[in-house]
mmCIF file of C-alpha atoms in Angstrom:
data_model
loop_
_atom_site.group_PDB
_atom_site.id
_atom_site.type_symbol
_atom_site.label_atom_id
_atom_site.label_comp_id
_atom_site.label_asym_id
_atom_site.label_seq_id
_atom_site.Cartn_x
_atom_site.Cartn_y
_atom_site.Cartn_z
ATOM 1 C CA MET A 15 16.966 38.442 17.825
ATOM 2 C CA LEU A 16 15.258 41.113 18.871
ATOM 3 C CA PRO A 17 15.467 43.362 15.982
ATOM 4 C CA ARG A 18 14.683 40.915 14.020
ATOM 5 C CA ARG A 19 11.477 40.482 15.921
ATOM 6 C CA VAL A 20 10.711 43.708 15.306
ATOM 7 C CA LEU A 21 11.286 44.035 11.607
ATOM 8 C CA GLN A 22 8.991 41.291 10.576
ATOM 9 C CA PHE A 23 5.902 42.463 12.538
ATOM 10 C CA LEU A 24 7.260 45.924 10.811
ATOM 11 C CA ILE A 25 7.179 44.047 7.571
ATOM 12 C CA ILE A 26 3.297 42.189 7.777
ATOM 13 C CA TYR A 27 1.964 45.485 9.473
ATOM 14 C CA MET A 28 2.983 47.527 6.500
ATOM 15 C CA LEU A 29 1.304 44.431 4.416
ATOM 16 C CA PHE A 30 -1.324 44.688 5.937
ATOM 17 C CA LEU A 31 -1.337 47.976 5.192
ATOM 18 C CA SER A 32 -0.692 48.388 1.813
ATOM 19 C CA GLY A 33 -3.811 46.017 1.486
ATOM 20 C CA LEU A 34 -5.737 48.037 3.357
ATOM 21 C CA MET A 35 -5.427 51.073 0.618
ATOM 22 C CA ALA A 36 -5.100 49.290 -2.309
ATOM 23 C CA LEU A 37 -9.324 48.338 -1.163
ATOM 24 C CA LYS A 38 -9.715 51.723 0.369
ATOM 25 C CA TYR A 39 -8.538 53.445 -3.287
ATOM 26 C CA SER A 40 -9.628 50.478 -5.782
ATOM 27 C CA LEU A 41 -13.149 50.569 -4.426
ATOM 28 C CA ALA A 42 -12.767 54.541 -4.081
ATOM 29 C CA LEU A 43 -14.383 54.258 -0.002
ATOM 30 C CA SER A 44 -14.448 57.362 2.074
ATOM 31 C CA ASP A 45 -12.589 58.234 5.058
ATOM 32 C CA TYR A 46 -14.785 57.253 7.119
ATOM 33 C CA VAL A 47 -14.962 53.764 6.383
ATOM 34 C CA ILE A 48 -11.014 53.082 5.824
ATOM 35 C CA PRO A 49 -8.902 56.486 7.014
ATOM 36 C CA SER A 50 -5.974 57.917 4.812
ATOM 37 C CA PRO A 51 -2.111 57.506 5.832
ATOM 38 C CA SER A 52 -2.430 60.832 6.743
ATOM 39 C CA GLY A 53 -5.424 60.346 8.664
ATOM 40 C CA ILE A 54 -3.889 57.281 11.109
ATOM 41 C CA TYR A 55 -0.872 59.318 11.588
ATOM 42 C CA GLN A 56 -3.177 61.730 12.769
ATOM 43 C CA THR A 57 -4.394 59.291 14.559
ATOM 44 C CA LEU A 58 -1.379 57.940 15.864
ATOM 45 C CA VAL A 59 -0.720 61.331 17.110
ATOM 46 C CA ALA A 60 -3.717 62.247 19.346
ATOM 47 C CA GLU A 61 -3.876 58.410 20.920
ATOM 48 C CA TYR A 62 -0.736 57.504 21.409
ATOM 49 C CA ARG A 63 -0.159 57.731 24.567
ATOM 50 C CA GLY A 64 -3.124 56.963 25.856
ATOM 51 C CA TYR A 65 -2.818 53.535 23.391
ATOM 52 C CA SER A 66 0.397 52.772 24.758
ATOM 53 C CA LEU A 67 -1.003 53.184 28.566
ATOM 54 C CA ALA A 68 -3.620 51.022 28.253
ATOM 55 C CA THR A 69 -1.651 47.964 25.657
ATOM 56 C CA LEU A 70 0.892 48.815 29.443
ATOM 57 C CA ASN A 71 -1.898 47.832 31.215
ATOM 58 C CA THR A 72 -3.231 44.534 28.688
ATOM 59 C CA MET A 73 0.299 43.632 28.997
ATOM 60 C CA THR A 74 1.051 43.330 32.251
ATOM 61 C CA VAL A 75 -2.279 41.663 33.075
ATOM 62 C CA ALA A 76 -0.562 39.172 30.221
ATOM 63 C CA VAL A 77 2.553 38.496 32.001
ATOM 64 C CA ILE A 78 1.312 37.631 35.357
ATOM 65 C CA GLY A 79 -1.804 35.448 33.784
ATOM 66 C CA GLN A 80 1.513 33.889 31.233
ATOM 67 C CA ILE A 81 3.451 33.248 34.570
ATOM 68 C CA LEU A 82 0.625 32.008 36.887
ATOM 69 C CA SER A 83 -0.878 29.385 33.833
ATOM 70 C CA VAL A 84 3.188 28.485 32.885
ATOM 71 C CA ALA A 85 3.664 27.726 36.465
ATOM 72 C CA MET A 86 0.613 25.059 36.653
ATOM 73 C CA ALA A 87 1.370 23.041 32.998
ATOM 74 C CA PHE A 88 4.752 22.518 34.395
ATOM 75 C CA ILE A 89 3.609 21.248 37.629
ATOM 76 C CA ILE A 90 0.742 19.308 36.468
ATOM 77 C CA GLY A 91 2.233 19.048 34.157
ATOM 78 C CA ILE A 92 5.680 17.084 35.851
ATOM 79 C CA THR A 93 2.741 15.028 37.878
ATOM 80 C CA GLY A 94 0.926 13.549 35.521
ATOM 81 C CA ARG A 95 4.004 12.288 33.404
ATOM 82 C CA GLU A 96 4.028 9.368 34.948
ATOM 83 C CA ALA A 97 1.723 6.404 33.093
ATOM 84 C CA SER A 98 -0.203 5.852 35.834
ATOM 85 C CA TRP A 99 -3.933 6.239 36.787
ATOM 86 C CA LEU A 100 -3.190 9.586 37.850
ATOM 87 C CA GLY A 101 -0.907 10.236 35.557
ATOM 88 C CA SER A 102 -3.773 9.257 32.048
ATOM 89 C CA PHE A 103 -6.441 10.949 34.326
ATOM 90 C CA ILE A 104 -4.996 14.017 34.105
ATOM 91 C CA LYS A 105 -4.364 13.820 30.045
ATOM 92 C CA VAL A 106 -7.870 12.847 29.743
ATOM 93 C CA ALA A 107 -8.926 16.110 31.771
ATOM 94 C CA ALA A 108 -5.920 18.069 29.423
ATOM 95 C CA TYR A 109 -8.012 17.637 26.261
ATOM 96 C CA ASN A 110 -11.650 17.522 27.033
ATOM 97 C CA PHE A 111 -10.800 20.256 28.473
ATOM 98 C CA GLN A 112 -8.611 21.787 25.418
ATOM 99 C CA ALA A 113 -11.169 20.934 23.496
ATOM 100 C CA TYR A 114 -13.518 23.233 24.679
ATOM 101 C CA PRO A 115 -13.505 26.860 24.232
ATOM 102 C CA ILE A 116 -12.819 28.447 27.403
ATOM 103 C CA VAL A 117 -13.569 32.196 26.090
ATOM 104 C CA ALA A 118 -17.016 30.804 26.087
ATOM 105 C CA LEU A 119 -16.953 31.123 30.179
ATOM 106 C CA ALA A 120 -15.875 34.468 29.928
ATOM 107 C CA PRO A 121 -18.905 35.963 30.348
ATOM 108 C CA ILE A 122 -19.680 33.716 33.996
ATOM 109 C CA LEU A 123 -16.519 35.321 35.129
ATOM 110 C CA PHE A 124 -17.441 38.578 34.086
ATOM 111 C CA ILE A 125 -20.753 37.841 36.042
ATOM 112 C CA LEU A 126 -19.394 36.348 39.017
ATOM 113 C CA LEU A 127 -16.599 38.186 39.757
ATOM 114 C CA GLY A 128 -17.468 41.849 37.895
ATOM 115 C CA ASP A 129 -14.819 43.387 35.483
ATOM 116 C CA GLY A 130 -11.672 44.332 37.657
ATOM 117 C CA PHE A 131 -8.340 42.953 37.121
ATOM 118 C CA LEU A 132 -8.430 39.257 38.746
ATOM 119 C CA THR A 133 -11.170 38.572 36.448
ATOM 120 C CA ARG A 134 -9.205 39.500 32.705
ATOM 121 C CA LEU A 135 -6.562 37.506 35.215
ATOM 122 C CA LEU A 136 -8.344 34.142 35.086
ATOM 123 C CA ILE A 137 -9.259 34.652 31.579
ATOM 124 C CA ALA A 138 -5.493 35.208 30.698
ATOM 125 C CA ALA A 139 -4.508 32.629 32.595
ATOM 126 C CA MET A 140 -7.237 30.321 31.482
ATOM 127 C CA ILE A 141 -6.309 30.496 27.550
ATOM 128 C CA CYS A 142 -2.601 30.438 27.501
ATOM 129 C CA TYR A 143 -2.877 27.646 29.942
ATOM 130 C CA PHE A 144 -4.061 24.297 28.440
ATOM 131 C CA PRO A 145 -1.745 24.704 25.334
ATOM 132 C CA VAL A 146 1.135 25.085 27.382
ATOM 133 C CA LEU A 147 -0.402 22.162 29.921
ATOM 134 C CA LEU A 148 -0.724 19.880 26.350
ATOM 135 C CA SER A 149 3.082 20.890 25.222
ATOM 136 C CA VAL A 150 4.766 20.165 29.022
ATOM 137 C CA LEU A 151 3.003 16.982 29.251
ATOM 138 C CA GLY A 152 4.174 15.976 25.988
ATOM 139 C CA ILE A 153 7.561 16.659 26.944
ATOM 140 C CA MET A 154 7.493 15.516 30.042
ATOM 141 C CA SER A 155 6.068 11.575 29.374
ATOM 142 C CA LYS A 156 8.630 10.913 26.721
ATOM 143 C CA PRO A 157 11.740 9.704 28.490
ATOM 144 C CA VAL A 158 14.989 10.085 26.900
ATOM 145 C CA ASP A 159 16.167 6.379 26.595
ATOM 146 C CA ASP A 160 19.844 7.190 26.034
ATOM 147 C CA ILE A 161 20.533 8.842 29.438
ATOM 148 C CA GLU A 162 17.463 8.025 31.758
ATOM 149 C CA HIS A 163 19.342 3.895 30.812
ATOM 150 C CA PHE A 164 22.289 4.458 33.122
ATOM 151 C CA TYR A 165 20.776 5.869 35.758
ATOM 152 C CA ARG A 166 17.807 3.326 36.389
ATOM 153 C CA VAL A 167 20.274 0.684 35.615
ATOM 154 C CA THR A 168 22.410 2.378 38.343
ATOM 155 C CA SER A 169 19.598 2.995 40.841
ATOM 156 C CA ARG A 170 19.838 6.653 40.855
ATOM 157 C CA MET A 171 17.396 8.163 39.399
ATOM 158 C CA ARG A 172 14.938 10.015 40.674
ATOM 159 C CA TRP A 173 12.210 11.945 39.652
ATOM 160 C CA GLN A 174 13.876 15.831 40.228
ATOM 161 C CA LEU A 175 17.099 14.043 37.782
ATOM 162 C CA GLU A 176 14.261 12.645 35.500
ATOM 163 C CA VAL A 177 12.396 15.879 35.522
ATOM 164 C CA LYS A 178 15.978 17.960 34.989
ATOM 165 C CA ILE A 179 17.075 15.695 32.052
ATOM 166 C CA ARG A 180 13.888 15.946 29.888
ATOM 167 C CA THR A 181 13.625 19.623 30.380
ATOM 168 C CA PHE A 182 17.502 19.728 29.889
ATOM 169 C CA GLU A 183 16.712 18.079 26.417
ATOM 170 C CA ASN A 184 13.921 19.781 25.833
ATOM 171 C CA LEU A 185 14.922 23.486 26.076
ATOM 172 C CA SER A 186 14.617 24.678 22.919
ATOM 173 C CA GLN A 187 11.286 23.253 22.552
ATOM 174 C CA LEU A 188 9.763 25.311 25.988
ATOM 175 C CA THR A 189 11.262 27.947 25.470
ATOM 176 C CA THR A 190 9.338 28.412 22.282
ATOM 177 C CA VAL A 191 6.212 26.642 24.136
ATOM 178 C CA ILE A 192 6.292 29.509 26.571
ATOM 179 C CA ALA A 193 7.180 32.716 23.755
ATOM 180 C CA GLY A 194 3.736 31.655 22.161
ATOM 181 C CA SER A 195 2.112 31.542 25.408
ATOM 182 C CA ALA A 196 3.023 35.095 25.306
ATOM 183 C CA THR A 197 0.942 35.861 22.351
ATOM 184 C CA LEU A 198 -2.454 33.337 23.718
ATOM 185 C CA ALA A 199 -2.340 34.930 27.691
ATOM 186 C CA MET A 200 -2.668 38.671 25.272
ATOM 187 C CA ALA A 201 -5.081 37.280 22.933
ATOM 188 C CA GLY A 202 -7.071 36.062 26.695
ATOM 189 C CA THR A 203 -6.782 39.249 27.937
ATOM 190 C CA ILE A 204 -7.500 41.345 25.370
ATOM 191 C CA VAL A 205 -11.007 39.070 24.723
ATOM 192 C CA GLY A 206 -11.221 39.661 27.860
ATOM 193 C CA GLU A 207 -11.569 43.926 27.907
ATOM 194 C CA PHE A 208 -12.945 43.929 24.187
ATOM 195 C CA ILE A 209 -16.376 41.588 26.079
ATOM 196 C CA ALA A 210 -16.572 43.901 29.782
ATOM 197 C CA ALA A 211 -14.242 45.084 30.707
ATOM 198 C CA ASN A 212 -13.144 48.720 32.131
ATOM 199 C CA ALA A 213 -9.596 49.048 30.813
ATOM 200 C CA GLY A 214 -6.957 47.818 28.413
ATOM 201 C CA ILE A 215 -6.219 48.628 24.851
ATOM 202 C CA GLY A 216 -9.445 45.582 24.078
ATOM 203 C CA TYR A 217 -11.249 48.006 26.085
ATOM 204 C CA ASN A 218 -9.999 51.420 23.908
ATOM 205 C CA ILE A 219 -11.159 48.358 20.691
ATOM 206 C CA ARG A 220 -14.092 48.103 21.757
ATOM 207 C CA ILE A 221 -15.075 51.817 21.953
ATOM 208 C CA ALA A 222 -13.525 52.956 18.737
ATOM 209 C CA LEU A 223 -15.885 49.860 17.194
ATOM 210 C CA TYR A 224 -18.963 51.636 18.507
ATOM 211 C CA GLN A 225 -17.080 54.565 17.055
ATOM 212 C CA SER A 226 -17.020 53.091 13.627
ATOM 213 C CA ASP A 227 -13.258 54.622 13.923
ATOM 214 C CA LEU A 228 -11.139 52.348 12.086
ATOM 215 C CA GLY A 229 -7.941 54.432 11.769
ATOM 216 C CA LYS A 230 -7.459 53.586 16.090
ATOM 217 C CA ILE A 231 -8.189 50.570 15.361
ATOM 218 C CA LEU A 232 -5.577 50.250 13.717
ATOM 219 C CA ILE A 233 -3.477 52.445 15.781
ATOM 220 C CA ALA A 234 -4.289 49.383 18.758
ATOM 221 C CA LEU A 235 -3.090 47.070 16.513
ATOM 222 C CA PHE A 236 -0.079 48.017 16.212
ATOM 223 C CA LEU A 237 1.166 48.589 19.830
ATOM 224 C CA ILE A 238 -0.225 45.536 20.513
ATOM 225 C CA GLY A 239 1.328 43.568 17.764
ATOM 226 C CA ILE A 240 4.952 45.937 18.717
ATOM 227 C CA THR A 241 4.395 45.474 22.320
ATOM 228 C CA ILE A 242 4.460 41.268 22.174
ATOM 229 C CA ALA A 243 6.617 41.360 19.379
ATOM 230 C CA ILE A 244 8.778 42.552 21.924
ATOM 231 C CA TYR A 245 8.266 40.857 24.654
ATOM 232 C CA GLN A 246 7.821 36.879 22.541
ATOM 233 C CA ALA A 247 11.994 38.765 21.496
ATOM 234 C CA LEU A 248 12.906 39.231 25.096
ATOM 235 C CA LEU A 249 11.334 35.530 26.521
ATOM 236 C CA GLU A 250 13.738 34.084 23.561
ATOM 237 C CA SER A 251 16.431 35.563 24.582
ATOM 238 C CA LEU A 252 15.976 34.632 27.942
ATOM 239 C CA GLY A 253 15.788 31.219 26.843
ATOM 240 C CA ALA A 254 18.520 31.242 24.844
ATOM 241 C CA VAL A 255 20.989 32.647 27.949
ATOM 242 C CA ILE A 256 19.486 30.227 30.600
ATOM 243 C CA LYS A 257 20.528 27.388 27.790
ATOM 244 C CA ARG A 258 23.840 28.598 27.368
ATOM 245 C CA ALA A 259 24.467 29.162 31.582
ATOM 246 C CA TRP A 260 23.258 25.136 31.112
ATOM 247 C CA THR A 261 25.132 23.696 28.912
ATOM 248 C CA GLY A 262 28.288 25.688 28.662
ATOM 249 C CA ARG A 263 28.152 27.235 24.897
#
């Protein structure tokens, strides 16, 4: 799973670079606008260490933010699964918040909390949280009639068993949702860093933008893409291990 994910990303990235080089040489653009392949390689050699550390910094914030948002989404999603007033209220609130551009709140957080770790973490968690919550709500609200009927007629159904049945029957879908939310958490962290933070790969992209250095931006995009591809592959592998341990196959 990991080699496939990395290979897919490398293919996409090389196609993107090929398109950029085709644009450069067809329009005879200077190296200042779009650096040559050798210039990109030199930038990679020069910036690899610093940008790798910055990417790991960003990834750490994104992973913590994702864990927080997934935990909150499961707690609220399980609470709101029932067709009660509270369940209806939670669903309506989730849909309304999802429609609001959460990233628009980022400047307010920077004003209130400054540009440190906590602000980046909150932005990552907020951007990641609502899509995960809607998916969890949808899964937990949908009964698995064939299985649940037996426990209901025998009065053995408890909310813990209900959650366990629905989680088990939708484990592949939940794994996909959680793996996909990693991209949202990473994007949220980078957006926060790009706006006003003082660390992380988003902060480095902002500096490269001020310097009009496309080579540095391309290297940053490469490191972001390869890191998120590896992380998503690890999440999918973890999901497969859990499913195998649960089902025995």
